Tab-separated table of C-alpha atoms in Angstrom:
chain	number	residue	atom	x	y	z
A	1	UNK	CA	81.633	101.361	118.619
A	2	UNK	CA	82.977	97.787	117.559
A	3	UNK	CA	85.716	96.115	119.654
A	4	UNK	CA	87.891	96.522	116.631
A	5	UNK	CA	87.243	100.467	116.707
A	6	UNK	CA	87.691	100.647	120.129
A	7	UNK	CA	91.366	98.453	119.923
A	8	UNK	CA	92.823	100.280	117.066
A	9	UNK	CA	92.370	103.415	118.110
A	10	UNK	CA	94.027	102.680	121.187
A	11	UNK	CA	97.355	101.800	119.704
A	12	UNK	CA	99.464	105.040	119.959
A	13	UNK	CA	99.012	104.666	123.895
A	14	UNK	CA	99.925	100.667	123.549
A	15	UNK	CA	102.882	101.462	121.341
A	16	UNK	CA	104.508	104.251	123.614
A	17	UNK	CA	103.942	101.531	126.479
A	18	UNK	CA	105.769	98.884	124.286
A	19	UNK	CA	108.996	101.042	123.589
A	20	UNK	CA	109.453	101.968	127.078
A	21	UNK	CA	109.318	98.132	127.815
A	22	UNK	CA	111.858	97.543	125.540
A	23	UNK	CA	114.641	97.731	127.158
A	24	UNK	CA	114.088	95.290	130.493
A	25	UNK	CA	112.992	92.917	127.695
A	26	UNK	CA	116.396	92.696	125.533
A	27	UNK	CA	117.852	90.173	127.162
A	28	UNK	CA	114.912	87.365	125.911
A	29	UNK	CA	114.729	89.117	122.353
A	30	UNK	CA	117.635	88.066	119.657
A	31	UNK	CA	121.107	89.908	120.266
A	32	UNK	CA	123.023	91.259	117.346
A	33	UNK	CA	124.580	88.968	115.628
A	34	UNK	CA	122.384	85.756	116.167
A	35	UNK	CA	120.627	84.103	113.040
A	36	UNK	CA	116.985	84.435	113.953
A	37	UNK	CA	113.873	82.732	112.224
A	38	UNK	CA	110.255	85.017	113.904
A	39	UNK	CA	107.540	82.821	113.627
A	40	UNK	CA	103.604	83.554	113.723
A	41	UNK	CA	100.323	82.122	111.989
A	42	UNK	CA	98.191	84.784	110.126
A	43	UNK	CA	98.406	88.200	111.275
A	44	UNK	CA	101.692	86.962	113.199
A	45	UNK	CA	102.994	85.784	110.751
A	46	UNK	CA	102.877	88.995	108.878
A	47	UNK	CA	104.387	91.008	111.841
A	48	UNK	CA	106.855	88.727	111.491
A	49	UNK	CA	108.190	89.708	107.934
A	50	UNK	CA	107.950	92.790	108.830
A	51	UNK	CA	110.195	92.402	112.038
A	52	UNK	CA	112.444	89.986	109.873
A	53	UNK	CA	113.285	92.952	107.498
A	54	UNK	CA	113.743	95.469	110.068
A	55	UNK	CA	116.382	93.547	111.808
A	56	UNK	CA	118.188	92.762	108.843
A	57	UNK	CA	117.864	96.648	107.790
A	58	UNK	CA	119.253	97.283	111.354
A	59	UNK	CA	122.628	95.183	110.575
A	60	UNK	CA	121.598	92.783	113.595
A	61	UNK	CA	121.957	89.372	111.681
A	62	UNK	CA	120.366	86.894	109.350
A	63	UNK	CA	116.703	86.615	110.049
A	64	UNK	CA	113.937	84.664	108.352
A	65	UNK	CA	110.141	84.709	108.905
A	66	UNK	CA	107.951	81.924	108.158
A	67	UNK	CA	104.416	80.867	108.565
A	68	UNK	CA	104.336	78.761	111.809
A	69	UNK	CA	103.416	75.586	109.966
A	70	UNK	CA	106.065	75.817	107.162
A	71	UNK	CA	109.241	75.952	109.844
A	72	UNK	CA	112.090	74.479	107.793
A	73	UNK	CA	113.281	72.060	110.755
A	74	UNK	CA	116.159	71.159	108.749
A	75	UNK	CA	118.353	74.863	109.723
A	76	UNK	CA	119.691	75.796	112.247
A	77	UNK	CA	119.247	79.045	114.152
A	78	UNK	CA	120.285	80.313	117.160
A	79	UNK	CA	117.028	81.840	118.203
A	80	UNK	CA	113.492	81.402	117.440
A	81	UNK	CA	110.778	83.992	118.246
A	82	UNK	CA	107.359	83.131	118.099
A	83	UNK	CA	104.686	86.306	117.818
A	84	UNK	CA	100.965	84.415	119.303
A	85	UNK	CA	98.543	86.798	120.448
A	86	UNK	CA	96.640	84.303	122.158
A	87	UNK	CA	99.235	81.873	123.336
A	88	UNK	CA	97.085	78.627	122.044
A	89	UNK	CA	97.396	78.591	118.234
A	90	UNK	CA	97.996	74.839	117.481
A	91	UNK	CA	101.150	75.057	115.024
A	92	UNK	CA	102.856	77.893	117.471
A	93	UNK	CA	102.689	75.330	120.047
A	94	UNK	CA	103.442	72.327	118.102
A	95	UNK	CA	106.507	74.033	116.804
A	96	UNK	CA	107.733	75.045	120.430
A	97	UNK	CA	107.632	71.554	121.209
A	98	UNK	CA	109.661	70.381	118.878
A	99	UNK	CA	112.228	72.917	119.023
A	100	UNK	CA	112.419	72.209	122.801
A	101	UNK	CA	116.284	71.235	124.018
A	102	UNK	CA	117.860	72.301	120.819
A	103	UNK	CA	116.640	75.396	119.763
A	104	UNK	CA	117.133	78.794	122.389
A	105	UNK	CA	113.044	80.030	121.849
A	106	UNK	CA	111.040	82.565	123.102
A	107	UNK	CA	107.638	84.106	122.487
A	108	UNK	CA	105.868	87.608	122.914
A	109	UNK	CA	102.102	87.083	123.796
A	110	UNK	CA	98.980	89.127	125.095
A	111	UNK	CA	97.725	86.446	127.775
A	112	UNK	CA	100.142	84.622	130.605
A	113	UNK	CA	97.550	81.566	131.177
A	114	UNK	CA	98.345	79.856	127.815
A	115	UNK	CA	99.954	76.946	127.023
A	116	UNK	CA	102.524	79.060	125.686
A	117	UNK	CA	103.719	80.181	128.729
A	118	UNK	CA	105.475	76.593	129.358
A	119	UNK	CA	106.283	75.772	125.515
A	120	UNK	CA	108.778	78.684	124.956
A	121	UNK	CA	112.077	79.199	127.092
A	122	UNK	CA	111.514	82.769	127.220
A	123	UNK	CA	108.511	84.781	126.894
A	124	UNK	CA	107.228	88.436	127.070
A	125	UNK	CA	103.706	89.208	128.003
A	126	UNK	CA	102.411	92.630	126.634
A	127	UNK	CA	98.987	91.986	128.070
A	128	UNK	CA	98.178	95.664	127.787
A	129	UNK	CA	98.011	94.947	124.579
A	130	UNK	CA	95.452	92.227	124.523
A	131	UNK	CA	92.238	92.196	122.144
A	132	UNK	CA	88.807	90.992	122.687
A	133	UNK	CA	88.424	91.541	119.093
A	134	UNK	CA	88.957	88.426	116.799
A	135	UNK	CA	90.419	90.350	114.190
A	136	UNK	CA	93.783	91.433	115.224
A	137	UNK	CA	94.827	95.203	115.450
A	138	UNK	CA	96.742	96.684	118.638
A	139	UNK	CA	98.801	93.889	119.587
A	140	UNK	CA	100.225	93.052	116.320
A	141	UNK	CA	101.314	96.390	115.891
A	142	UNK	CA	102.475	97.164	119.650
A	143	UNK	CA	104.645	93.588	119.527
A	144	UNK	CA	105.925	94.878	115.872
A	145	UNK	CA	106.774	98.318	117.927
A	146	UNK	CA	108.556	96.429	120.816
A	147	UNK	CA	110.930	94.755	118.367
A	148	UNK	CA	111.431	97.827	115.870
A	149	UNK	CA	112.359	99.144	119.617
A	150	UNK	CA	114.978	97.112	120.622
A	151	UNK	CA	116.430	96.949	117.024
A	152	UNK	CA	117.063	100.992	117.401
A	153	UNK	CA	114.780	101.763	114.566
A	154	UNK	CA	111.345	103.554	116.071
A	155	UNK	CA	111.079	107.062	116.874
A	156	UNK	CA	108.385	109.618	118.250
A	157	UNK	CA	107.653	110.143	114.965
A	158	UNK	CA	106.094	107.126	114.797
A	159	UNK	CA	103.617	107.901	117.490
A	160	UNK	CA	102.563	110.975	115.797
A	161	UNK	CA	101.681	109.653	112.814
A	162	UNK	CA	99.516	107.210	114.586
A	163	UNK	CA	97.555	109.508	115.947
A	164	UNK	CA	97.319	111.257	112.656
A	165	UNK	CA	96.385	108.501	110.987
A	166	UNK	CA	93.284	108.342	113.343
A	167	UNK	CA	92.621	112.023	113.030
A	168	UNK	CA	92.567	112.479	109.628
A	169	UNK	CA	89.280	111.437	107.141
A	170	UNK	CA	90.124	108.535	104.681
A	171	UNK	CA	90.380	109.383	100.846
A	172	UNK	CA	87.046	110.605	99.225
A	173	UNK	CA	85.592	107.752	97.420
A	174	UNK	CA	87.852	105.250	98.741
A	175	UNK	CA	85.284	103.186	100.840
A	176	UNK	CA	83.297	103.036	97.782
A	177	UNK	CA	85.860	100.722	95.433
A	178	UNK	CA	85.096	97.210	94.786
A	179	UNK	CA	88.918	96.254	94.834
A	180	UNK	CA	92.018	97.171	97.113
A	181	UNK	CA	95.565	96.109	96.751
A	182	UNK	CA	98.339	97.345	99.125
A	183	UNK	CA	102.149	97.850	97.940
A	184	UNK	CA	104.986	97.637	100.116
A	185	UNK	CA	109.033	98.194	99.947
A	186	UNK	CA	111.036	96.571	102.594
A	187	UNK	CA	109.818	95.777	106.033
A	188	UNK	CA	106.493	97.471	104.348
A	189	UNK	CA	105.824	94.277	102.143
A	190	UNK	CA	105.013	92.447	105.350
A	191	UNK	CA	102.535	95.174	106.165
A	192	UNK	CA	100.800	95.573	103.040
A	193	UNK	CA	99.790	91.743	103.325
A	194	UNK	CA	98.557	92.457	106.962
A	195	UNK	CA	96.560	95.333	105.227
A	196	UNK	CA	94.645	93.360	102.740
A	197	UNK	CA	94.109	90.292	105.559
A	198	UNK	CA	92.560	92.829	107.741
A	199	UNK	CA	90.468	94.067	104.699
A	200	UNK	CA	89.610	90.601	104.170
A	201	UNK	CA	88.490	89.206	107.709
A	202	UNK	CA	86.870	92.489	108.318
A	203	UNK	CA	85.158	93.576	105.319
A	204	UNK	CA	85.286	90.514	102.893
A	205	UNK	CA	86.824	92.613	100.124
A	206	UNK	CA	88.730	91.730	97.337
A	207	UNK	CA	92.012	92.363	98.011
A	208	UNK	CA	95.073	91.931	96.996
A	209	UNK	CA	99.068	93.034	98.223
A	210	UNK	CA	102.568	92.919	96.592
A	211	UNK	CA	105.874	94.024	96.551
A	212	UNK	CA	105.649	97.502	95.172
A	213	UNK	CA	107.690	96.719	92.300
A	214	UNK	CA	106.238	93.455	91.444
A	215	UNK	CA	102.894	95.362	90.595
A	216	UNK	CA	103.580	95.927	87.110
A	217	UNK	CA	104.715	92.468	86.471
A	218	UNK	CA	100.929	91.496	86.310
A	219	UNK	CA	98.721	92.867	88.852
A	220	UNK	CA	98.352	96.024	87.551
A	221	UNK	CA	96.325	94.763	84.987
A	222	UNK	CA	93.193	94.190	87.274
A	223	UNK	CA	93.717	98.327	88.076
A	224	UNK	CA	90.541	100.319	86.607
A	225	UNK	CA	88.417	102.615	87.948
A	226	UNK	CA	86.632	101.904	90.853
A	227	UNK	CA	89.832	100.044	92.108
A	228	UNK	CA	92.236	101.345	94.456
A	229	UNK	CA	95.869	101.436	94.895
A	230	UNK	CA	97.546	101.837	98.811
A	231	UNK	CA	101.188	102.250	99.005
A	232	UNK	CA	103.007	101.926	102.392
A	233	UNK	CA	106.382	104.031	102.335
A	234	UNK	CA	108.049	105.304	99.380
A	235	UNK	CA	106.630	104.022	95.707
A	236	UNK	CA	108.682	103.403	93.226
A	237	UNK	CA	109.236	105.936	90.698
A	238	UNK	CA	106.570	106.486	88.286
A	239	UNK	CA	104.015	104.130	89.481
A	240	UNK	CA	101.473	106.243	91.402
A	241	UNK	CA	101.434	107.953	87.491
A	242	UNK	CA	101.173	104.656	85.925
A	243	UNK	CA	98.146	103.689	88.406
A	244	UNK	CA	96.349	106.962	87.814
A	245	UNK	CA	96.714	106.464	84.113
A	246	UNK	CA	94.073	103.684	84.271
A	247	UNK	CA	91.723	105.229	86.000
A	248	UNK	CA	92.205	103.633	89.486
A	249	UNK	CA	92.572	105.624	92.886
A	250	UNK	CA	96.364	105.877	94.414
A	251	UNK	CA	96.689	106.312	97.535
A	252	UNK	CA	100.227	107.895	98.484
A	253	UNK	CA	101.477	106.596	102.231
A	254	UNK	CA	102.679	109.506	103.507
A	255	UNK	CA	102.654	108.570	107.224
A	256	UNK	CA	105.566	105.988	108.611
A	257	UNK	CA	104.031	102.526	107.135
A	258	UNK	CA	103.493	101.089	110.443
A	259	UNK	CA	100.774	104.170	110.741
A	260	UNK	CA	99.364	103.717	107.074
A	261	UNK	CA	98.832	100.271	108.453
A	262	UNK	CA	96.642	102.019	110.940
A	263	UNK	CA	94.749	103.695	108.671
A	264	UNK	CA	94.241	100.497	106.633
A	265	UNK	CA	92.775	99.023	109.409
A	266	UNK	CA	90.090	102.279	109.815
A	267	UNK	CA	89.478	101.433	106.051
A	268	UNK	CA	88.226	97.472	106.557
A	269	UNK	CA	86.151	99.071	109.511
A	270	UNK	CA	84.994	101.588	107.283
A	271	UNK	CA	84.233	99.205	104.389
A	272	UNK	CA	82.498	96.451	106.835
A	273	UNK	CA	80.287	99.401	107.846
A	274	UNK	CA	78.931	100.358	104.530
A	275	UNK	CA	78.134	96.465	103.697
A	276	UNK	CA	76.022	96.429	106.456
A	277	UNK	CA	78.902	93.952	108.220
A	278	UNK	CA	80.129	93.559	111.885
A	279	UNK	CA	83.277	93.273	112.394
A	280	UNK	CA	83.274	92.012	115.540
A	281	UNK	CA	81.746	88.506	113.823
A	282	UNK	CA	84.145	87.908	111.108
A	283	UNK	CA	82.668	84.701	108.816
A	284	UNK	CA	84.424	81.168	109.466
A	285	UNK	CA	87.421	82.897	112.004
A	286	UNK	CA	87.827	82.578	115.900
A	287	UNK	CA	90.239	84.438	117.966
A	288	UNK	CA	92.477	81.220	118.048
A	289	UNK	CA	92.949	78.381	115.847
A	290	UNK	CA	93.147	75.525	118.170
A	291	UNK	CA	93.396	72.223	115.795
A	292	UNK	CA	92.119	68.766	117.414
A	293	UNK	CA	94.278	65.699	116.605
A	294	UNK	CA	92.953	62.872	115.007
């Protein structure tokens, strides 16, 4: 069994571990109230849309998400949260710097002996939730769980679905379709891209993710058979007919999203597996993108 395998499947454990954390941890996360930006670079950055949404959804304040590299320095907030699995991603830690003396920041990471550990103000170690994977799985999801914690907004539930979300087979014929895009609503949108990067770094697949209701407004035009269609949370009304009407497989997310997003991840596994890939050796990525300066 791959790291990857091994990781994801232990994220029910890592996210029960993460919510009862939650609370000694409030004080360094944003209070209600505060205008937030949540930084992150890839798979980060993703969580961080996600998180962005659910605080908003929550009624706790103003929050934007950004790729690390495309910080607006021109606003002002009153905190900024950086997600860095590894603690040494160049543009995390450039942006730290910066932001040092006039911005309150803080950062949730999987290793205390990284640079990060001095850049940010405040920072939260969930090193239980550290990878040796490259491709990112558990501690994405159990920082994403942390913060959907101390916003008021995870359950039990959630934890059950996880678990049946690594119980239960995938969709027949699934692994076998050349193309995948993933919808999302919400906080979901966020995850849906994290879907089709893991399906990407993993398996090399074509894929693809949008807004739910932004699908019609081109993308479904690429939807045939032999094509598949993932929505996390609720679809919109109508679509899942309008996707089955040209022949493409819908997949209905009938798990919390943040579990569908589990099952995603089984699917690039899957996929990687029948194209003869490991995906343990994703092409061109390492676990950290650590940029040398000129």
């Amino acid at each position: 069994m791959s790291h990857v395998e091994n990781e994801l499947n232990s994220q029910p454990e890592c996210w029960v571990r993460a919510a009862e954390r939650a609370a000694e941890h409030a004080a360094v996360l944003p209070a209600a109230g505060e205008r937030v930006a949540i930084v992150g670079c890839g798979t980060s950055w993703f969580m961080g849309q996600a998180a962005a949404a659910l605080r908003e959804q929550a009624g706790q304040g103003e929050t934007d998400a950004f790729a690390a590299s495309e910080f607006p320095y021109g606003r002002t907030y009153d905190r900024v949260l950086a997600l860095t699995r590894s603690g040494t991603t160049t543009e995390v830690l450039d942006l730290l710097g910066r932001l040092k003396g006039r911005t309150r920041t803080a950062a949730i990471t999987a290793d205390p002996r990284t640079p990060v550990m001095e850049a940010a103000d405040d920072v939260i170690v969930l090193d239980f939730a550290d990878e040796r994977s490259v491709v990112q799985t558990r501690f994405a999801t159990t920082a994403l769980t942390l913060l959907r914690t101390h916003f008021g907004l995870h359950t039990e539930s959630v934890v059950a679905d996880a678990r049946t979300a690594l119980s239960v087979p995938l969709p027949e014929g699934l692994v076998d379709c050349a193309q995948f895009t993933f919808l999302g609503r919400g906080w979901s949108v966020g995850l849906a891209n994290e879907a089709g990067l893991k399906m990407r770094e993993a398996a090399l697949a074509w894929t693809e993710a949008y807004p739910a209701m932004e699908y019609r407004h081109g993308p479904i035009s690429i939807t045939s058979a032999g094509t598949a269609t993932w929505m996390l949370g609720e679809a919109p009304d109508g679509l899942a007919e309008q996707v089955r009407a040209t022949g493409g497989l819908w997949v209905e997310g009938g798990l919390d999203p943040l579990a569908e997003l589990v099952r995603a991840q089984r699917l690039a596994v899957a996929v990687a597996a029948a194209c003869g890939l490991d995906p343990d050796q994703p092409r061109h990525l390492t676990r950290s993108v650590i940029l040398t300066t000129p």
